[in-house]
Coordinates of C-alpha atoms and ligand atoms in Angstrom, one line a residue:
M564 CA 22.1 16.5 -11.0
T565 CA 19.4 19.1 -11.8
L566 CA 16.5 18.5 -14.0
R567 CA 13.9 21.0 -15.1
L568 CA 10.4 19.8 -16.0
V569 CA 8.2 22.1 -18.1
P570 CA 4.5 20.9 -18.1
D571 CA 1.4 22.8 -19.1
L572 CA 0.0 22.6 -15.6
V573 CA 1.4 21.9 -12.2
L574 CA -0.7 20.9 -9.1
T575 CA 1.2 22.7 -6.4
E576 CA 0.3 22.9 -2.7
H577 CA -1.6 26.1 -3.5
G578 CA -3.5 24.8 -6.5
W579 CA -3.0 24.6 -10.2
R580 CA -0.4 26.8 -11.9
S581 CA 0.5 27.2 -15.5
G582 CA 3.6 28.5 -17.2
C583 CA 5.8 27.1 -14.5
A584 CA 8.9 24.9 -14.5
V585 CA 9.6 22.5 -11.7
T586 CA 13.3 22.0 -10.9
L587 CA 14.5 18.8 -9.3
A588 CA 17.8 18.4 -7.5
G589 CA 19.2 15.8 -5.1
G590 CA 16.0 13.8 -5.1
R591 CA 13.9 16.8 -4.0
I592 CA 11.9 19.6 -5.6
A593 CA 14.3 22.6 -5.7
S594 CA 11.9 25.3 -7.1
I595 CA 8.7 26.1 -8.9
E596 CA 9.2 29.2 -11.0
P597 CA 7.9 30.9 -14.2
T598 CA 9.3 29.0 -17.1
G599 CA 11.1 31.9 -18.7
R600 CA 13.6 31.1 -21.4
A601 CA 14.0 27.5 -22.5
E602 CA 17.2 25.9 -21.3
P603 CA 19.1 23.1 -22.8
G604 CA 18.1 19.8 -21.2
D605 CA 14.6 21.0 -20.2
V606 CA 12.2 18.1 -20.1
L607 CA 9.3 19.5 -22.2
L608 CA 5.9 18.0 -21.1
A609 CA 3.6 19.7 -23.6
G610 CA -0.1 18.9 -23.1
R611 CA 0.6 17.3 -19.7
A612 CA -0.1 18.1 -16.1
L613 CA 2.3 17.4 -13.4
L614 CA 0.9 15.9 -10.2
P615 CA 2.4 14.5 -7.0
G616 CA 3.1 10.8 -7.2
T617 CA 0.5 8.7 -5.2
V618 CA 1.3 6.9 -2.0
N619 CA 0.3 3.2 -1.6
A620 CA 0.0 2.9 2.1
H621 CA -0.6 -0.8 2.2
C622 CA 0.3 -3.7 -0.1
H623 CA 1.8 -7.2 -0.1
T624 CA 3.8 -7.4 -3.3
F625 CA 4.3 -11.2 -3.5
Q626 CA 0.5 -11.6 -3.7
S627 CA 0.5 -10.2 -7.2
L628 CA 1.7 -13.6 -8.3
L629 CA -1.5 -15.2 -6.8
R630 CA -3.8 -12.9 -8.7
G631 CA -6.8 -14.7 -10.1
L632 CA -6.3 -17.9 -8.0
G633 CA -8.9 -17.5 -5.3
D634 CA -11.0 -14.6 -6.5
D635 CA -14.4 -16.1 -5.7
L636 CA -13.5 -17.7 -2.3
D637 CA -14.5 -16.5 1.1
F638 CA -11.7 -15.2 3.4
T639 CA -10.8 -18.6 5.0
G640 CA -11.0 -20.4 1.7
W641 CA -8.7 -17.8 0.2
R642 CA -6.3 -18.0 3.1
D643 CA -6.1 -21.7 3.4
R644 CA -6.3 -22.8 -0.2
V645 CA -4.5 -19.9 -1.9
L646 CA -2.4 -17.7 0.4
Y647 CA -0.8 -20.3 2.6
P648 CA -0.1 -23.0 0.1
F649 CA 1.0 -20.8 -2.8
S650 CA 3.1 -18.4 -0.7
Q651 CA 5.1 -21.5 0.3
R652 CA 6.1 -22.0 -3.3
L653 CA 8.0 -18.8 -3.6
D654 CA 11.8 -19.0 -3.1
R655 CA 13.8 -15.8 -2.8
S656 CA 13.9 -15.2 -6.5
G657 CA 10.2 -15.8 -6.7
I658 CA 9.7 -13.2 -3.9
A659 CA 11.9 -10.7 -5.8
L660 CA 10.0 -11.4 -9.0
G661 CA 6.6 -10.8 -7.4
A662 CA 7.9 -7.5 -5.9
A663 CA 9.3 -6.3 -9.2
F664 CA 6.0 -7.3 -11.0
A665 CA 4.0 -5.4 -8.4
F666 CA 6.3 -2.3 -8.3
A667 CA 6.3 -2.0 -12.1
E668 CA 2.5 -2.1 -12.2
M669 CA 2.3 0.5 -9.4
L670 CA 4.7 2.9 -11.2
R671 CA 2.7 2.6 -14.4
H672 CA -0.4 3.6 -12.5
G673 CA 1.4 6.6 -10.9
A674 CA 2.2 5.2 -7.4
T675 CA 5.7 6.4 -6.5
T676 CA 5.7 5.1 -2.9
C677 CA 4.7 1.6 -1.8
V678 CA 4.4 0.1 1.6
D679 CA 5.2 -3.6 1.3
F680 CA 3.8 -5.3 4.5
F681 CA 6.2 -8.2 4.1
Y682 CA 5.9 -11.5 6.0
L683 CA 7.8 -14.3 4.2
Q684 CA 10.8 -14.0 6.5
D685 CA 12.2 -17.6 6.7
E686 CA 13.7 -16.5 10.1
G687 CA 15.9 -13.8 8.6
N688 CA 16.2 -10.6 6.6
E689 CA 17.4 -12.0 3.3
N690 CA 14.0 -12.2 1.7
A691 CA 13.2 -8.7 2.8
E692 CA 16.5 -7.6 1.3
A693 CA 15.5 -9.2 -2.0
V694 CA 12.3 -7.0 -2.0
I695 CA 14.4 -3.9 -1.2
E696 CA 16.8 -4.7 -4.1
A697 CA 13.8 -5.1 -6.4
A698 CA 12.4 -1.7 -5.3
R699 CA 15.8 -0.1 -6.0
A700 CA 16.1 -1.8 -9.4
V701 CA 12.6 -0.9 -10.6
G702 CA 12.9 2.5 -9.0
I703 CA 10.0 2.9 -6.6
R704 CA 10.2 4.4 -3.1
L705 CA 9.7 1.6 -0.6
V706 CA 8.5 1.4 3.0
L707 CA 9.3 -2.1 3.9
A708 CA 6.9 -2.9 6.8
R709 CA 8.9 -5.7 8.3
T710 CA 6.2 -8.1 9.6
M711 CA 6.5 -9.7 13.0
Y712 CA 4.3 -12.8 13.2
D713 CA 3.9 -15.6 15.8
W714 CA 0.5 -17.1 15.4
A715 CA 1.1 -20.9 15.5
G716 CA -1.6 -21.5 12.8
A717 CA 0.4 -19.7 10.1
P718 CA 3.0 -21.3 7.9
K719 CA 6.4 -21.7 9.6
R720 CA 8.2 -19.3 7.3
Y721 CA 6.0 -16.4 8.5
R722 CA 6.8 -17.1 12.2
E723 CA 9.5 -15.9 14.6
S724 CA 9.8 -15.4 18.3
P725 CA 9.2 -11.8 19.5
A726 CA 12.9 -11.5 20.5
D727 CA 14.2 -12.7 17.1
A728 CA 11.7 -10.6 15.2
A729 CA 12.5 -7.4 17.1
R730 CA 16.3 -8.0 16.7
R731 CA 16.0 -8.6 13.0
T732 CA 13.7 -5.7 12.5
R733 CA 16.2 -3.4 14.3
E734 CA 19.0 -4.8 12.1
L735 CA 17.1 -4.1 8.9
I736 CA 16.2 -0.6 10.0
A737 CA 19.9 0.1 10.8
A738 CA 21.0 -1.3 7.5
H739 CA 18.8 1.1 5.5
R740 CA 18.8 4.2 7.8
R741 CA 20.7 6.2 5.3
D742 CA 19.0 5.0 2.1
D743 CA 17.4 7.7 0.0
T744 CA 14.4 5.6 -1.2
I745 CA 14.1 2.8 1.3
V746 CA 12.6 3.1 4.8
V747 CA 12.1 0.1 7.1
Q748 CA 9.3 0.1 9.8
P749 CA 8.1 -2.7 12.1
A750 CA 4.8 -4.4 11.5
P751 CA 3.4 -6.7 14.1
H752 CA 0.9 -8.5 11.9
S753 CA -2.5 -8.1 13.7
P754 CA -4.2 -8.9 17.0
H755 CA -4.8 -12.4 15.7
G756 CA -1.4 -13.0 13.9
A757 CA 0.8 -11.5 16.7
S758 CA 0.8 -12.3 20.4
P759 CA 0.6 -9.4 22.9
A760 CA 4.3 -9.8 23.4
M761 CA 4.9 -9.5 19.7
I762 CA 2.7 -6.4 19.4
R763 CA 4.6 -4.8 22.3
A764 CA 7.9 -5.8 20.7
G765 CA 6.9 -4.1 17.4
F766 CA 5.8 -1.0 19.3
E767 CA 9.1 -0.9 21.3
V768 CA 11.1 -1.1 18.1
A769 CA 9.2 1.8 16.7
E770 CA 9.7 3.8 19.9
S771 CA 13.4 3.2 20.2
E772 CA 14.1 3.6 16.4
D773 CA 11.7 6.5 16.1
T774 CA 9.6 5.0 13.3
R775 CA 5.9 4.4 12.6
F776 CA 4.6 0.8 12.9
H777 CA 1.9 -1.0 10.9
I778 CA -0.7 -3.4 12.1
H779 CA -3.8 -5.0 10.5
V780 CA -6.8 -4.1 12.7
A781 CA -10.5 -5.2 12.6
E782 CA -10.6 -6.3 9.0
G783 CA -13.3 -8.9 9.4
R784 CA -16.2 -8.9 11.9
Y785 CA -14.9 -12.1 13.5
E786 CA -11.8 -10.4 14.7
G787 CA -13.7 -8.2 17.2
E788 CA -15.4 -11.2 18.7
R789 CA -12.1 -13.1 18.8
T790 CA -10.1 -10.3 20.4
L791 CA -12.9 -9.8 22.9
R792 CA -12.9 -13.5 23.8
E793 CA -9.1 -13.9 23.9
H794 CA -8.1 -10.6 25.4
G795 CA -11.2 -9.2 27.0
A796 CA -11.5 -6.2 24.7
T797 CA -12.3 -5.2 21.1
P798 CA -9.3 -4.6 18.8
I799 CA -8.7 -0.8 19.3
R800 CA -9.4 -1.0 23.1
Y801 CA -7.1 -4.0 23.3
L802 CA -4.3 -2.1 21.5
D803 CA -4.8 0.8 23.8
Q804 CA -4.6 -1.5 26.8
L805 CA -1.3 -2.8 25.5
G806 CA -0.1 0.8 25.4
V807 CA 0.6 0.8 21.6
L808 CA -2.3 3.0 20.3
G809 CA -0.7 6.3 19.5
P810 CA 0.7 8.6 16.8
R811 CA 3.2 5.9 15.7
M812 CA 0.5 3.4 14.9
I813 CA -0.9 2.9 11.3
G814 CA -3.9 0.6 11.7
V815 CA -4.7 -1.2 8.4
H816 CA -8.4 -1.5 7.5
C817 CA -10.2 -0.7 10.8
V818 CA -13.5 -1.8 9.3
W819 CA -15.3 -3.0 12.5
L820 CA -14.9 -0.3 15.1
D821 CA -17.6 1.0 17.4
D822 CA -18.1 4.7 18.1
E823 CA -15.9 4.7 21.1
E824 CA -13.0 3.0 19.2
V825 CA -13.3 5.6 16.4
A826 CA -13.1 8.4 19.0
L827 CA -10.2 6.6 20.8
M828 CA -8.2 6.3 17.6
G829 CA -8.6 10.0 17.0
A830 CA -7.8 11.0 20.6
R831 CA -4.6 8.9 20.5
R832 CA -3.7 10.4 17.1
A833 CA -3.4 7.1 15.4
S834 CA -3.4 6.7 11.6
L835 CA -5.4 4.5 9.2
A836 CA -4.3 2.8 6.0
Y837 CA -7.6 2.5 4.2
C838 CA -8.0 -0.2 1.4
P839 CA -11.5 0.3 0.0
S840 CA -11.2 -2.1 -3.1
S841 CA -9.7 -4.9 -1.0
N842 CA -12.5 -4.5 1.6
M843 CA -15.1 -4.8 -1.1
F844 CA -13.3 -7.6 -2.9
L845 CA -13.2 -9.8 0.2
G846 CA -16.6 -8.7 1.4
D847 CA -15.1 -7.3 4.7
G848 CA -17.4 -4.3 5.2
I849 CA -17.1 -0.5 5.0
T850 CA -14.7 1.5 7.2
R851 CA -16.4 4.6 8.5
L852 CA -14.1 7.0 6.9
P853 CA -15.8 10.4 7.4
E854 CA -16.3 9.6 11.1
L855 CA -12.7 8.6 11.5
R856 CA -11.6 11.8 9.7
R857 CA -13.8 13.9 12.0
A858 CA -12.4 12.2 15.0
G859 CA -8.9 13.3 13.9
V860 CA -7.5 10.1 12.5
R861 CA -5.0 10.7 9.7
I862 CA -5.6 8.5 6.7
G863 CA -3.8 7.1 3.7
L864 CA -5.0 4.8 0.9
G865 CA -3.8 1.3 0.1
T866 CA -4.4 -1.2 -2.6
D867 CA -3.6 -4.2 -0.4
G868 CA -2.2 -7.3 -2.2
G869 CA -2.6 -7.9 -5.9
C870 CA -4.9 -10.9 -5.3
T871 CA -7.4 -9.1 -3.1
N872 CA -8.1 -6.1 -5.3
N873 CA -7.0 -7.0 -8.1
R874 CA -5.4 -3.8 -9.3
L875 CA -2.5 -1.8 -8.0
S876 CA -3.5 1.8 -8.5
V877 CA -4.0 4.5 -5.8
F878 CA -5.9 6.7 -8.3
E879 CA -8.3 3.8 -8.4
E880 CA -8.5 3.7 -4.6
M881 CA -9.3 7.4 -4.5
R882 CA -12.3 6.7 -6.7
M883 CA -13.3 3.7 -4.7
A884 CA -13.0 5.4 -1.4
A885 CA -15.3 8.2 -2.5
L886 CA -17.9 5.9 -4.2
L887 CA -18.0 3.4 -1.3
Q888 CA -18.6 6.2 1.3
R889 CA -21.3 7.7 -0.9
V890 CA -23.2 4.5 -1.2
R891 CA -22.9 3.7 2.5
L892 CA -24.1 7.2 3.6
L893 CA -26.6 7.6 0.7
D894 CA -24.9 11.0 0.1
G895 CA -23.2 12.0 -3.1
G896 CA -21.2 14.6 -1.2
A897 CA -19.8 12.2 1.4
L898 CA -16.3 12.3 0.1
D899 CA -15.3 14.8 -2.6
A900 CA -12.5 14.6 -5.2
A901 CA -10.1 16.9 -3.5
T902 CA -10.3 15.0 -0.2
A903 CA -9.9 11.6 -2.0
F904 CA -6.9 13.0 -3.8
E905 CA -5.4 14.3 -0.6
L906 CA -5.8 10.9 1.1
G907 CA -3.9 9.2 -1.8
T908 CA -1.1 11.7 -1.9
R909 CA 0.0 14.0 0.9
S910 CA -1.9 12.5 3.7
G911 CA -0.5 9.0 2.8
G912 CA 3.0 10.5 2.9
E913 CA 2.3 12.1 6.3
I914 CA 1.2 8.9 8.0
L915 CA 4.4 7.2 6.8
G916 CA 6.6 10.1 8.0
L917 CA 7.7 10.9 4.4
D918 CA 7.8 14.4 2.7
A919 CA 5.9 12.8 -0.2
G920 CA 2.6 13.6 -1.9
S921 CA 2.8 17.3 -2.7
I922 CA 4.6 19.6 -5.1
A923 CA 6.5 22.3 -3.2
P924 CA 10.1 23.3 -2.7
G925 CA 11.9 20.9 -0.4
R926 CA 9.5 18.0 -0.9
L927 CA 10.5 14.7 -2.4
A928 CA 10.8 14.7 -6.2
D929 CA 8.1 12.0 -6.7
L930 CA 6.0 13.1 -9.6
V931 CA 3.5 11.9 -12.2
A932 CA 2.8 13.5 -15.6
V933 CA -0.7 13.0 -17.0
D934 CA -1.7 13.4 -20.6
L935 CA -4.4 16.1 -20.7
G936 CA -5.2 15.1 -24.3
D937 CA -6.4 11.6 -23.2
A938 CA -10.1 11.1 -23.9
S939 CA -10.7 10.2 -20.2
M940 CA -9.5 13.8 -19.3
H941 CA -12.2 15.4 -21.5
P942 CA -14.0 17.7 -21.4
Q943 CA -11.2 19.8 -19.9
L944 CA -13.3 21.5 -17.2
D945 CA -12.0 20.3 -13.8
T946 CA -8.6 18.5 -14.0
L947 CA -8.6 17.2 -10.4
K948 CA -12.1 15.8 -10.6
S949 CA -11.1 14.1 -13.9
V950 CA -8.0 12.6 -12.3
V951 CA -10.0 11.1 -9.4
F952 CA -13.2 10.0 -11.1
A953 CA -12.5 9.6 -14.8
M954 CA -8.8 9.1 -15.6
S955 CA -7.7 6.0 -17.4
D956 CA -4.3 4.7 -16.3
R957 CA -3.3 5.1 -20.0
A958 CA -3.2 8.8 -19.3
V959 CA -0.2 8.4 -16.9
T960 CA 2.7 9.0 -19.3
D961 CA 5.8 9.7 -17.1
V962 CA 6.8 9.1 -13.5
W963 CA 9.8 10.3 -11.5
V964 CA 10.9 8.9 -8.1
H965 CA 13.5 10.7 -6.1
G966 CA 14.2 12.8 -9.3
R967 CA 14.8 9.7 -11.4
R968 CA 12.6 9.1 -14.5
V969 CA 11.3 5.6 -14.2
V970 CA 8.4 5.7 -16.6
E971 CA 8.7 7.5 -19.9
A972 CA 5.9 7.7 -22.5
G973 CA 3.9 5.0 -20.6
R974 CA 6.8 2.5 -20.5
I975 CA 8.9 1.4 -17.5
V976 CA 12.5 2.4 -18.4
T977 CA 14.2 0.5 -15.6
L978 CA 13.5 -3.0 -16.8
D979 CA 12.3 -5.0 -19.7
E980 CA 8.6 -5.4 -18.9
Q981 CA 8.0 -8.1 -21.5
A982 CA 10.8 -10.2 -20.0
L983 CA 9.4 -9.7 -16.6
L984 CA 6.0 -10.8 -17.6
G985 CA 7.5 -13.9 -19.3
R986 CA 9.1 -14.8 -16.0
V987 CA 5.8 -14.4 -14.2
R988 CA 4.1 -16.7 -16.7
E989 CA 6.9 -19.2 -16.4
L990 CA 6.8 -19.3 -12.6
T991 CA 3.0 -19.6 -12.3
R992 CA 2.4 -22.0 -15.2
G993 CA -0.1 -24.7 -14.2
W994 CA -0.9 -23.1 -10.8
R995 CA -4.5 -23.9 -9.8
V996 CA -6.4 -24.1 -6.6
L997 CA -7.2 -27.6 -5.5
E998 CA -10.7 -28.6 -4.5
P999 CA -11.1 -28.9 -0.7
P1000 CA -11.4 -32.5 0.5
A1001 CA -14.9 -33.8 0.3
V1002 CA -16.5 -33.8 3.7
T1003 CA -20.2 -34.4 2.7
G1004 CA -22.0 -37.6 1.9
P1005 CA -22.7 -39.1 -1.5
R1006 CA -23.0 -36.7 -4.4
L1007 CA -26.4 -35.6 -5.5
A1008 CA -27.6 -37.2 -8.8
G1009 CA -26.7 -35.0 -11.7
E1010 CA -23.7 -33.5 -10.1
P1011 CA -20.5 -34.0 -12.0
Ligands
ZN1224 ZN1 -2.7 -6.6 4.4

């Protein structure tokens, strides 16, 4: 099926163009040509600009159901009192609900691709399949980063042996190899959540199946000290010693790297999924983005989970990436709008191995229409700067994924959003975080 979109402006690979129609066919962009004569069936997008859809390079979709539960806790408090106990409450339908809830929010915010770094395996692939089914139904492009986890301190449902995790990951990759909108990639959890054998197993799956692989790296300062103590090297050096640091690797976060590790990531042509809002939310620290770019590291932007952000918008991450580097370097020019936009679109597609994130013939038909008449897009002086620094999510009116229109006039068309929200309220009714057991002496006078 062919579809012709006729907006006021198109952001192509070579900059803005007006008076053009973008034709979609077979899930890809077929052509960008002068509009010419109107044709029956044209999708007229008067007053709107067409942009590439954004790429969310790191998320955990089920965590959207935990939003608001542990917002003011430190990392271990959040993990032990929120993440671990509440992720145990989700059965397969809860996992699918969390995924649909997160995907719908992302689409409304203009994210057309999502990486779900998924780890509620229950020693199988059925839960991951439920997430994949939700992505198909809601209509987002999904990279299912199939987590491989064996740290004994985590809940049992996260854990598998390296051999089982590798076998199941291969099976899931094989099952979806020919899917148009689903890609499966291995994801050994992190140097602290995955043993050396598990990290190697994930890397070997990526090698033999010719995919990328995802791994959390150096999110908190403690991780460097811990990896040094347990494995005799800081995280990036440790991964290099394991032989897995290379062009297939997407390191998530990479906050606490020394100069040599920054250079090493670049020399090995590794990638980074950068999550500025999540890093701020959890108080992790500031990844040295300009240094990593200069070292040659390829970079995409991620929201991370819905309970450590707490928004799911890559446009928002563009803004946050730029602002955070500016305040860190005391330099208003540290990261400009065009670079931030590139990280959230084409560069994110590249690190995942997808033809996503730019508008050109042959590229994936993942597109976003933005209302140029929205107040946040005024004055109409520099559209790209407005998109990155000023745009309200309200201005995102229409979204196509693989040529399918999934948001129309600001509403998801693939599901009943009110019914979805009703199910989210129903599932989470009465959820609250319990106080930790008292370990101190008698209460002070006046304390409740
Ligand atoms: Zn994560």
